[in-house]
PDB file of C-alpha atoms in Angstrom:
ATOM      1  CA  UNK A   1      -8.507   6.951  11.549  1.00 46.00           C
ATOM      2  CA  UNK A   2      -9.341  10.562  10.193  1.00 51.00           C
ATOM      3  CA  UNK A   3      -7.070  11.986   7.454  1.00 57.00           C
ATOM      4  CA  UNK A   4      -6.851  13.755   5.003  1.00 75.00           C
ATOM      5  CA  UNK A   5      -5.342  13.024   1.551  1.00 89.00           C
ATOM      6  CA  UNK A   6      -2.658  15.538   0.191  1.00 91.00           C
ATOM      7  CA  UNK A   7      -2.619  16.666  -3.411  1.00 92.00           C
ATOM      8  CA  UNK A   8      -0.224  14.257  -4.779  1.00 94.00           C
ATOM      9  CA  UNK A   9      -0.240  11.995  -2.522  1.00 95.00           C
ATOM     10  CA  UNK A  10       1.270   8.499  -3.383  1.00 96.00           C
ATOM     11  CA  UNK A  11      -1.764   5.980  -2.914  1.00 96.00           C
ATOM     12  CA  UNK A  12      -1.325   2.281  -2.513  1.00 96.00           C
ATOM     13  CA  UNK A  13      -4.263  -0.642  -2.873  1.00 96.00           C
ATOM     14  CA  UNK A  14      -3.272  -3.991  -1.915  1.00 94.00           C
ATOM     15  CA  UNK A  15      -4.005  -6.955  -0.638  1.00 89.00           C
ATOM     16  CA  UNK A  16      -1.736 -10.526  -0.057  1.00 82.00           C
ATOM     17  CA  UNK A  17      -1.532 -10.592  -4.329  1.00 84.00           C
ATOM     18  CA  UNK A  18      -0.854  -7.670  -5.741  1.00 89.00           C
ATOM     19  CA  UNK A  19      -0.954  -3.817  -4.974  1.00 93.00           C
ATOM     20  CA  UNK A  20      -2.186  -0.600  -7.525  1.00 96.00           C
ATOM     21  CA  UNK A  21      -0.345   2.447  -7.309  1.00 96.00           C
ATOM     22  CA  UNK A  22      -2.326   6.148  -7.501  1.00 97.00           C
ATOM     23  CA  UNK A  23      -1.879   9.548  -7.601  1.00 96.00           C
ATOM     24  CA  UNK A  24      -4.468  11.419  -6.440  1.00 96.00           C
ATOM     25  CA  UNK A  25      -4.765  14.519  -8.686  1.00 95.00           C
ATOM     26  CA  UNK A  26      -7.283  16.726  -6.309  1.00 93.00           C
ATOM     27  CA  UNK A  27      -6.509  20.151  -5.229  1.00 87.00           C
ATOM     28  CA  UNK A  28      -9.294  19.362  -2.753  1.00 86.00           C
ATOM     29  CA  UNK A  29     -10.828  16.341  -2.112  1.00 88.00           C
ATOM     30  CA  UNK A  30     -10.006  12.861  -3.725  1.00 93.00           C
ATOM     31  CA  UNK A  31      -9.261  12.295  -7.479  1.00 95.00           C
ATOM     32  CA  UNK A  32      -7.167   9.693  -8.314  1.00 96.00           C
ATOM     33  CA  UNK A  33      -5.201   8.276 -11.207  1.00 97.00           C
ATOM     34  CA  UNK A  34      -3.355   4.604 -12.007  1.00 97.00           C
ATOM     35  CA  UNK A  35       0.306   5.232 -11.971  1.00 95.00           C
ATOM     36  CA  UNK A  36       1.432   1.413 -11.838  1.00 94.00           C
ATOM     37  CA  UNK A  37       1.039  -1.926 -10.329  1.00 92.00           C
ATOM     38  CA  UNK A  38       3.196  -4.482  -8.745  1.00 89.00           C
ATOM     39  CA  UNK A  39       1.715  -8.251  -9.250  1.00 82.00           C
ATOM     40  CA  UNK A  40       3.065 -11.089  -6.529  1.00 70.00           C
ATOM     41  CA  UNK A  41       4.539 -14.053  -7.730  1.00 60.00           C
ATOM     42  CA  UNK A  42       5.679 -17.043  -6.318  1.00 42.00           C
ATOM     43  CA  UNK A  43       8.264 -16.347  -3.592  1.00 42.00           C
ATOM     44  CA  UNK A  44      10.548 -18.742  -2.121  1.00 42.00           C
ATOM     45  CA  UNK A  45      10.219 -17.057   1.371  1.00 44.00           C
ATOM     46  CA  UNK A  46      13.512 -15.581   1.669  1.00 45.00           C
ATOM     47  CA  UNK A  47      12.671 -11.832   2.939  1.00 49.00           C
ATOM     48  CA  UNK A  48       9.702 -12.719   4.088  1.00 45.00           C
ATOM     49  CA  UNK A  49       7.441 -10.889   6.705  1.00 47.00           C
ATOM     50  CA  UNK A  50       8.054 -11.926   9.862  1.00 50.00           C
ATOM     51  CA  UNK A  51       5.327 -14.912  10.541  1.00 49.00           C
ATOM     52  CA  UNK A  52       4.492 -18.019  12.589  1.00 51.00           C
ATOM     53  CA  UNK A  53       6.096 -21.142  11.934  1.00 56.00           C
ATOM     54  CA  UNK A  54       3.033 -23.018  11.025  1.00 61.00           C
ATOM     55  CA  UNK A  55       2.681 -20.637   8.063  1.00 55.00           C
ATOM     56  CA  UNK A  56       1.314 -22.196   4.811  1.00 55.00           C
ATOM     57  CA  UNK A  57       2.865 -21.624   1.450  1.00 55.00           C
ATOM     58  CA  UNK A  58      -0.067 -19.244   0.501  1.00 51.00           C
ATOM     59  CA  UNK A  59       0.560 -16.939   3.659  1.00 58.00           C
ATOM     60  CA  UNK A  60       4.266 -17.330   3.413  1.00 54.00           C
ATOM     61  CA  UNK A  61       3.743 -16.010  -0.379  1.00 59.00           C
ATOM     62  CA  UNK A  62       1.625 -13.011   1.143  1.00 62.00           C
ATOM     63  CA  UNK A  63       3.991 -11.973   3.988  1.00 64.00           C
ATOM     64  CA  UNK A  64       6.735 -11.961   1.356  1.00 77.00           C
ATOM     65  CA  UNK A  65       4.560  -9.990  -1.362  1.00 84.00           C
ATOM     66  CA  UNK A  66       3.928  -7.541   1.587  1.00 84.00           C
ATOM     67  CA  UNK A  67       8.106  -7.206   2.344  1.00 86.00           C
ATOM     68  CA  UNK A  68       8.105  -7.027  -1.617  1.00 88.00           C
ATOM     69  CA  UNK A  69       5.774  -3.589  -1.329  1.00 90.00           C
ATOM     70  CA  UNK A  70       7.415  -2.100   1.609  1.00 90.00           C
ATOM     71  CA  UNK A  71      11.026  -2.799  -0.371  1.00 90.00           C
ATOM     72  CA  UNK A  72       9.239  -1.545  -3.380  1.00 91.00           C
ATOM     73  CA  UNK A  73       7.900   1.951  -1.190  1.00 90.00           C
ATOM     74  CA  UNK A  74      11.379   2.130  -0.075  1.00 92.00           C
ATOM     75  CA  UNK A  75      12.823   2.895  -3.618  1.00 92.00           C
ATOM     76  CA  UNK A  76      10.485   4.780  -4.663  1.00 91.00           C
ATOM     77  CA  UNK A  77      10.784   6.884  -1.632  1.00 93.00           C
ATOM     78  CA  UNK A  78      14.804   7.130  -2.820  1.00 91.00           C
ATOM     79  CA  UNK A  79      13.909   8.223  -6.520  1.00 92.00           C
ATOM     80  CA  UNK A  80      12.088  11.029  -4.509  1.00 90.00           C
ATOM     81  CA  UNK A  81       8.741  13.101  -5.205  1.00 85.00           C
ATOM     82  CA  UNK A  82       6.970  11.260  -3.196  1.00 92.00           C
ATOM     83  CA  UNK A  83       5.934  13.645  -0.262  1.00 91.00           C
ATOM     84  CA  UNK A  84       2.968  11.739   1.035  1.00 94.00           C
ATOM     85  CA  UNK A  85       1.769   7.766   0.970  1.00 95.00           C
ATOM     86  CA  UNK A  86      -1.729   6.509   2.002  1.00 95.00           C
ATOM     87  CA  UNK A  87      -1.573   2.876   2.271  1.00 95.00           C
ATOM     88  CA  UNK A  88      -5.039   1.032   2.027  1.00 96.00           C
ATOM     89  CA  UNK A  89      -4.952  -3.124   2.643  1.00 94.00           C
ATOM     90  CA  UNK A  90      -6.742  -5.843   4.347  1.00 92.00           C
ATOM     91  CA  UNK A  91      -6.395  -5.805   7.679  1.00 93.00           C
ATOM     92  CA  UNK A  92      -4.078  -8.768   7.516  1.00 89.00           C
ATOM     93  CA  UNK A  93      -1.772  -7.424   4.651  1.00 90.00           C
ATOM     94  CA  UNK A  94      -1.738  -3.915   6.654  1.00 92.00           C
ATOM     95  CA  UNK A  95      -0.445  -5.716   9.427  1.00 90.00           C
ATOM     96  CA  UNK A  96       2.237  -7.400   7.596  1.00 88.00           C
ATOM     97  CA  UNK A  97       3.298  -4.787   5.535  1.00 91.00           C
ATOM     98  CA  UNK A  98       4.001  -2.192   8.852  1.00 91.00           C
ATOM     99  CA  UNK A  99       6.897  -3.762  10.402  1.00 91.00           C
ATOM    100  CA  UNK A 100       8.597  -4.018   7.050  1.00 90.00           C
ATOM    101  CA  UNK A 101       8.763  -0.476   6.577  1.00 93.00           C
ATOM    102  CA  UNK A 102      11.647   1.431   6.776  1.00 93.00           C
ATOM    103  CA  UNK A 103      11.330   4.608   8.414  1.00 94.00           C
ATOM    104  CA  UNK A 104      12.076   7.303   5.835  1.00 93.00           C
ATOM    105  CA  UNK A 105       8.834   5.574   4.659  1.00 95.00           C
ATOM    106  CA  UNK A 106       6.920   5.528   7.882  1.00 95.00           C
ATOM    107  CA  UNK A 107       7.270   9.375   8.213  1.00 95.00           C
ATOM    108  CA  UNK A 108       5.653   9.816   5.035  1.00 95.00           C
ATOM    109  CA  UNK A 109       2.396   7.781   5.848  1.00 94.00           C
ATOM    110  CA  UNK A 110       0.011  10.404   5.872  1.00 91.00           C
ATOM    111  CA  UNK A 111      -3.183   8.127   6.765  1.00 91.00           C
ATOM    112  CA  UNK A 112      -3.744   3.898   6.873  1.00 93.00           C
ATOM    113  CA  UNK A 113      -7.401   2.378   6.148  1.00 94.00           C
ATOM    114  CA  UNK A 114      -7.550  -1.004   6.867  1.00 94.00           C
ATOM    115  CA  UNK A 115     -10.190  -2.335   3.800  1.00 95.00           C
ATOM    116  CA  UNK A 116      -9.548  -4.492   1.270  1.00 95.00           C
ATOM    117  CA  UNK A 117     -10.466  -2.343  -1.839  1.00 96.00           C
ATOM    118  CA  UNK A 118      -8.482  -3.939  -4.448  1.00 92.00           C
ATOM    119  CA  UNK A 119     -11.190  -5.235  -6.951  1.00 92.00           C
ATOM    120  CA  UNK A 120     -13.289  -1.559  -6.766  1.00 95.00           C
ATOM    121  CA  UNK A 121     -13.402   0.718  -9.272  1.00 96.00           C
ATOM    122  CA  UNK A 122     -11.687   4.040  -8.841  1.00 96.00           C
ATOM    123  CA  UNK A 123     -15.051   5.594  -7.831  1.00 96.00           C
ATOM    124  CA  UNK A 124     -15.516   3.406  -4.998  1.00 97.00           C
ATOM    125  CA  UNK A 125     -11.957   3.936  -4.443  1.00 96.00           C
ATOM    126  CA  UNK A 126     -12.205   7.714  -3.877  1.00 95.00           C
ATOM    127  CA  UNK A 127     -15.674   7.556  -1.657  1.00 94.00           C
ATOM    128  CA  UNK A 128     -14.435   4.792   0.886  1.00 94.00           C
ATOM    129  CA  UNK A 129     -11.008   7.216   0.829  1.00 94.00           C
ATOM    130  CA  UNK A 130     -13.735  10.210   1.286  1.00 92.00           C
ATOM    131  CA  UNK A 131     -15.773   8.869   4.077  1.00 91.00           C
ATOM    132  CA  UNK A 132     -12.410   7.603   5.821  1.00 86.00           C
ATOM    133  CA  UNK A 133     -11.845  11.205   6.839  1.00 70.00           C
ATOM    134  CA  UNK A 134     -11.975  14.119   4.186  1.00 44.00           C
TER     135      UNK A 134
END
């Protein structure tokens, strides 16, 4: 999926464990910052991701870590100045994070790259976000 990445833009990393939060500071291009982190912990299922029944405890944990980011988006979204969101996950998390979404939040997705990018450095960061589109 071609995009392009908005100065400013709200910029999530995550996978089934945890997410990093970004700015990216560019006027053109990609340049991004840490803003913050959210860490999963060990859920007891309740507001979970909607999954199959023969779900084990460690994919139960990630479907609820992945309602746990979309609720997190959500308020974030509500404190406002956040005009754009680029969410970047394993193509498992991805999927479970997109039907937790609320809307306000889907209509600020400004691009999706399904890649699990989580343990990369912020340069590798801002060339797979490059060669995804800019």
């Amino acid at each position: 999926m071609a995009f392009s990445i908005p100065r400013n833009a709200f910029i999530v990393i995550a996978d089934g464990e945890g997410a990093t939060y970004y700015c990216n500071i560019a006027s053109l291009g990609v340049q991004i910052e840490k803003i913050g982190e959210l860490a999963a912990g060990v859920h007891d299922g309740r507001g979970a991701a909607p999954v199959p029944i023969e779900t084990s405890a460690h994919e139960l944990n990630e479907a609820t870590f992945a309602k746990h980011i979309a609720d997190d988006f959500y308020h974030k979204v509500h404190k406002g100045g956040i005009e754009a969101i680029v969410l970047v996950a394993d193509p498992q998390t991805l999927g479970q994070i997109r039907p937790s979404l609320h809307k306000e939040v889907l209509n600020l997705i400004s691009g999706e790259l399904d890649k699990d990018l989580t343990n990369s450095s912020i340069t590798d960061i801002e060339n797979s976000l490059t060669k995804a589109g800019l």
